[in-house]
PDB file of C-alpha atoms in Angstrom:
ATOM      1  CA  MET A 817       0.000   0.000   0.000  1.00 35.00           C
ATOM      2  CA  SER A 818       1.508   3.323  -1.005  1.00 41.00           C
ATOM      3  CA  VAL A 819       1.518   6.344   1.279  1.00 46.00           C
ATOM      4  CA  PRO A 820      -0.551   9.206  -0.112  1.00 54.00           C
ATOM      5  CA  GLU A 821       1.225  12.458  -0.721  1.00 78.00           C
ATOM      6  CA  LEU A 822      -0.390  15.330   1.122  1.00 89.00           C
ATOM      7  CA  THR A 823      -0.120  18.831  -0.219  1.00 92.00           C
ATOM      8  CA  PRO A 824       0.413  21.735   2.172  1.00 95.00           C
ATOM      9  CA  THR A 825      -3.182  22.788   1.425  1.00 95.00           C
ATOM     10  CA  GLU A 826      -4.513  19.342   2.392  1.00 94.00           C
ATOM     11  CA  MET A 827      -2.357  19.336   5.523  1.00 96.00           C
ATOM     12  CA  ALA A 828      -3.690  22.757   6.543  1.00 95.00           C
ATOM     13  CA  ALA A 829      -7.297  21.651   5.978  1.00 94.00           C
ATOM     14  CA  LEU A 830      -6.827  18.589   8.178  1.00 94.00           C
ATOM     15  CA  HIS A 831      -5.000  20.652  10.803  1.00 95.00           C
ATOM     16  CA  ARG A 832      -7.999  23.039  10.945  1.00 93.00           C
ATOM     17  CA  ARG A 833     -10.317  20.078  11.562  1.00 93.00           C
ATOM     18  CA  CYS A 834      -8.087  18.911  14.421  1.00 91.00           C
ATOM     19  CA  PHE A 835      -7.033  22.078  16.246  1.00 86.00           C
ATOM     20  CA  VAL A 836      -8.495  25.312  17.511  1.00 76.00           C
ATOM     21  CA  ALA A 837      -5.798  25.988  20.097  1.00 70.00           C
ATOM     22  CA  PRO A 838      -3.007  25.997  19.368  1.00 70.00           C
ATOM     23  CA  ARG A 839      -3.927  27.895  16.250  1.00 80.00           C
ATOM     24  CA  PRO A 840      -4.155  25.697  13.136  1.00 89.00           C
ATOM     25  CA  TRP A 841      -1.217  26.041  10.773  1.00 92.00           C
ATOM     26  CA  THR A 842      -1.595  27.503   7.296  1.00 94.00           C
ATOM     27  CA  ALA A 843      -0.688  25.914   3.977  1.00 96.00           C
ATOM     28  CA  LYS A 844       2.116  28.478   3.700  1.00 97.00           C
ATOM     29  CA  ALA A 845       3.530  27.372   7.080  1.00 96.00           C
ATOM     30  CA  PHE A 846       3.432  23.707   6.047  1.00 96.00           C
ATOM     31  CA  ALA A 847       5.059  24.483   2.686  1.00 95.00           C
ATOM     32  CA  SER A 848       7.861  26.333   4.458  1.00 95.00           C
ATOM     33  CA  LEU A 849       8.443  23.557   7.010  1.00 95.00           C
ATOM     34  CA  LEU A 850       8.550  20.887   4.312  1.00 95.00           C
ATOM     35  CA  THR A 851      11.520  22.617   2.670  1.00 94.00           C
ATOM     36  CA  GLN A 852      13.626  22.760   5.832  1.00 95.00           C
ATOM     37  CA  PRO A 853      16.550  20.387   6.352  1.00 93.00           C
ATOM     38  CA  GLY A 854      15.723  17.414   8.541  1.00 94.00           C
ATOM     39  CA  CYS A 855      11.964  17.692   8.007  1.00 96.00           C
ATOM     40  CA  VAL A 856      10.124  14.363   8.105  1.00 95.00           C
ATOM     41  CA  LEU A 857       6.531  13.857   6.979  1.00 96.00           C
ATOM     42  CA  CYS A 858       4.778  10.615   7.859  1.00 95.00           C
ATOM     43  CA  ALA A 859       1.319  10.427   6.315  1.00 93.00           C
ATOM     44  CA  HIS A 860      -1.576   8.165   5.473  1.00 87.00           C
ATOM     45  CA  LYS A 861      -5.210   8.688   4.505  1.00 81.00           C
ATOM     46  CA  GLN A 862      -6.360   9.452   8.057  1.00 88.00           C
ATOM     47  CA  GLY A 863      -3.621  11.826   9.181  1.00 95.00           C
ATOM     48  CA  PHE A 864      -0.030  12.943   9.297  1.00 96.00           C
ATOM     49  CA  LEU A 865       2.876  13.597  11.615  1.00 97.00           C
ATOM     50  CA  LEU A 866       5.336  16.351  10.789  1.00 97.00           C
ATOM     51  CA  GLY A 867       8.637  16.391  12.591  1.00 97.00           C
ATOM     52  CA  ARG A 868      12.287  17.203  12.185  1.00 96.00           C
ATOM     53  CA  ILE A 869      15.577  15.650  13.044  1.00 96.00           C
ATOM     54  CA  ALA A 870      18.658  17.618  14.017  1.00 95.00           C
ATOM     55  CA  GLY A 871      21.669  15.634  15.143  1.00 91.00           C
ATOM     56  CA  LEU A 872      20.709  13.267  17.929  1.00 94.00           C
ATOM     57  CA  GLU A 873      17.321  14.897  18.536  1.00 96.00           C
ATOM     58  CA  ALA A 874      14.000  14.320  16.853  1.00 97.00           C
ATOM     59  CA  GLU A 875      11.148  16.735  17.419  1.00 97.00           C
ATOM     60  CA  ILE A 876       7.474  16.112  16.748  1.00 98.00           C
ATOM     61  CA  LEU A 877       6.067  19.366  15.449  1.00 97.00           C
ATOM     62  CA  THR A 878       2.467  18.274  14.976  1.00 96.00           C
ATOM     63  CA  LEU A 879       0.378  15.120  14.779  1.00 96.00           C
ATOM     64  CA  ALA A 880      -3.067  15.373  13.211  1.00 94.00           C
ATOM     65  CA  VAL A 881      -5.573  12.532  12.818  1.00 94.00           C
ATOM     66  CA  ASP A 882      -8.944  13.165  11.215  1.00 91.00           C
ATOM     67  CA  PRO A 883     -11.502  13.495  14.049  1.00 87.00           C
ATOM     68  CA  GLY A 884     -13.662  10.760  12.519  1.00 86.00           C
ATOM     69  CA  SER A 885     -10.741   8.316  12.492  1.00 83.00           C
ATOM     70  CA  ARG A 886      -9.419   8.742  16.027  1.00 88.00           C
ATOM     71  CA  ARG A 887      -8.908   5.960  18.573  1.00 85.00           C
ATOM     72  CA  LEU A 888      -8.266   3.426  15.816  1.00 85.00           C
ATOM     73  CA  GLY A 889      -4.463   3.300  16.070  1.00 89.00           C
ATOM     74  CA  HIS A 890      -3.659   5.802  13.321  1.00 93.00           C
ATOM     75  CA  GLY A 891      -1.844   8.224  15.623  1.00 92.00           C
ATOM     76  CA  ARG A 892       0.263   5.433  17.106  1.00 94.00           C
ATOM     77  CA  ALA A 893       1.109   4.121  13.617  1.00 95.00           C
ATOM     78  CA  LEU A 894       2.288   7.574  12.547  1.00 96.00           C
ATOM     79  CA  LEU A 895       4.283   7.978  15.749  1.00 96.00           C
ATOM     80  CA  ASP A 896       5.942   4.578  15.277  1.00 95.00           C
ATOM     81  CA  LYS A 897       6.823   5.398  11.657  1.00 96.00           C
ATOM     82  CA  PHE A 898       8.358   8.733  12.689  1.00 96.00           C
ATOM     83  CA  GLU A 899      10.402   7.112  15.444  1.00 96.00           C
ATOM     84  CA  ARG A 900      11.739   4.455  13.036  1.00 95.00           C
ATOM     85  CA  SER A 901      12.758   7.196  10.625  1.00 94.00           C
ATOM     86  CA  ALA A 902      14.375   9.220  13.411  1.00 95.00           C
ATOM     87  CA  ARG A 903      16.358   6.214  14.654  1.00 94.00           C
ATOM     88  CA  ALA A 904      17.475   5.385  11.119  1.00 92.00           C
ATOM     89  CA  ARG A 905      18.827   8.943  10.830  1.00 93.00           C
ATOM     90  CA  GLY A 906      20.758   8.624  14.095  1.00 92.00           C
ATOM     91  CA  ALA A 907      18.423  10.298  16.604  1.00 94.00           C
ATOM     92  CA  THR A 908      18.674   8.950  20.144  1.00 95.00           C
ATOM     93  CA  GLU A 909      15.730  10.855  21.617  1.00 96.00           C
ATOM     94  CA  ALA A 910      12.527  12.599  20.647  1.00 97.00           C
ATOM     95  CA  PHE A 911      10.588  15.399  22.243  1.00 97.00           C
ATOM     96  CA  LEU A 912       7.361  17.293  21.721  1.00 97.00           C
ATOM     97  CA  GLU A 913       5.010  19.830  23.239  1.00 96.00           C
ATOM     98  CA  VAL A 914       1.327  19.148  23.801  1.00 94.00           C
ATOM     99  CA  ALA A 915      -1.420  21.238  25.376  1.00 92.00           C
ATOM    100  CA  THR A 916      -1.926  20.125  28.974  1.00 93.00           C
ATOM    101  CA  ASP A 917      -5.673  19.774  28.384  1.00 90.00           C
ATOM    102  CA  ASN A 918      -5.195  17.358  25.450  1.00 91.00           C
ATOM    103  CA  ALA A 919      -5.618  14.191  27.512  1.00 93.00           C
ATOM    104  CA  PRO A 920      -5.989  11.780  24.546  1.00 92.00           C
ATOM    105  CA  ALA A 921      -2.715  12.964  22.991  1.00 93.00           C
ATOM    106  CA  ILE A 922      -0.887  12.849  26.314  1.00 96.00           C
ATOM    107  CA  ALA A 923      -2.137   9.293  26.878  1.00 95.00           C
ATOM    108  CA  LEU A 924      -0.943   8.274  23.394  1.00 95.00           C
ATOM    109  CA  TYR A 925       2.516   9.674  24.038  1.00 96.00           C
ATOM    110  CA  GLN A 926       2.733   8.112  27.506  1.00 96.00           C
ATOM    111  CA  ARG A 927       1.812   4.680  26.096  1.00 95.00           C
ATOM    112  CA  ALA A 928       4.609   5.149  23.560  1.00 95.00           C
ATOM    113  CA  GLY A 929       7.134   5.780  26.344  1.00 94.00           C
ATOM    114  CA  TYR A 930       7.209   9.584  26.482  1.00 97.00           C
ATOM    115  CA  ARG A 931       7.522  11.225  29.891  1.00 97.00           C
ATOM    116  CA  GLU A 932       6.827  14.771  30.998  1.00 96.00           C
ATOM    117  CA  THR A 933      10.013  16.779  31.464  1.00 96.00           C
ATOM    118  CA  ALA A 934       8.648  20.308  31.889  1.00 96.00           C
ATOM    119  CA  VAL A 935       5.606  22.541  31.653  1.00 95.00           C
ATOM    120  CA  ARG A 936       5.700  25.738  29.634  1.00 94.00           C
ATOM    121  CA  ARG A 937       3.250  28.120  31.268  1.00 95.00           C
ATOM    122  CA  ALA A 938       0.885  30.091  29.013  1.00 90.00           C
ATOM    123  CA  TYR A 939       2.513  28.649  25.877  1.00 90.00           C
ATOM    124  CA  TYR A 940      -0.471  28.329  23.519  1.00 87.00           C
ATOM    125  CA  HIS A 941      -2.741  31.295  22.797  1.00 82.00           C
ATOM    126  CA  GLY A 942      -6.363  30.340  22.173  1.00 79.00           C
ATOM    127  CA  PRO A 943      -8.772  32.093  19.820  1.00 80.00           C
ATOM    128  CA  ASP A 944     -10.790  33.268  22.838  1.00 83.00           C
ATOM    129  CA  GLY A 945      -7.765  35.105  24.245  1.00 85.00           C
ATOM    130  CA  THR A 946      -6.949  32.545  26.927  1.00 87.00           C
ATOM    131  CA  TRP A 947      -3.561  30.918  27.356  1.00 90.00           C
ATOM    132  CA  GLN A 948      -2.916  27.191  27.702  1.00 88.00           C
ATOM    133  CA  ASP A 949       0.095  25.502  29.249  1.00 91.00           C
ATOM    134  CA  ALA A 950       2.203  23.068  27.228  1.00 93.00           C
ATOM    135  CA  CYS A 951       3.539  19.796  28.534  1.00 96.00           C
ATOM    136  CA  VAL A 952       7.037  19.063  27.213  1.00 97.00           C
ATOM    137  CA  MET A 953       7.543  15.334  26.761  1.00 98.00           C
ATOM    138  CA  LYS A 954      10.620  13.323  25.873  1.00 97.00           C
ATOM    139  CA  ARG A 955      11.482   9.764  24.965  1.00 96.00           C
ATOM    140  CA  GLU A 956      14.898   8.189  24.747  1.00 94.00           C
ATOM    141  CA  PHE A 957      15.204   5.520  22.104  1.00 90.00           C
ATOM    142  CA  CYS A 958      17.628   3.317  24.017  1.00 74.00           C
ATOM    143  CA  ALA A 959      14.708   1.729  25.888  1.00 49.00           C
ATOM    144  CA  PRO A 960      11.748  -0.014  24.232  1.00 49.00           C
ATOM    145  CA  PRO A 961       8.371   1.760  24.382  1.00 51.00           C
ATOM    146  CA  LEU A 962       5.916   0.833  27.093  1.00 55.00           C
ATOM    147  CA  ALA A 963       2.936  -1.194  25.905  1.00 52.00           C
TER     148      ALA A 963
END
């Protein structure tokens, strides 16, 4: 089965369906990120993960799964694919930021072996003017993920 190519416009449309806060990214933002060195896009019909690898570190920039396709393993499959790619490129750890009120995403990352390392206060600005904290999570690749 081949992986569908997603255009920046398609990525932005899916991102809008998935996020209100933090603010959804634009097609222009996705197009710019996709040209940067170390950028990795893992995609399938139901979603995508965009990340980057710099030296020994991998960073998950965003993970978006169509709201109608959630809780079916698509997010975990994208995460696993990204981690395999990061390891193949020499990364020894991965990190990410996630809104502290995004319990499903935090649970996904915890099941994959990510642990909270810090909280960034008032990191995400919502459309209603409120601010949301971000949980910084990290996973070292030397240990297998928790089931």
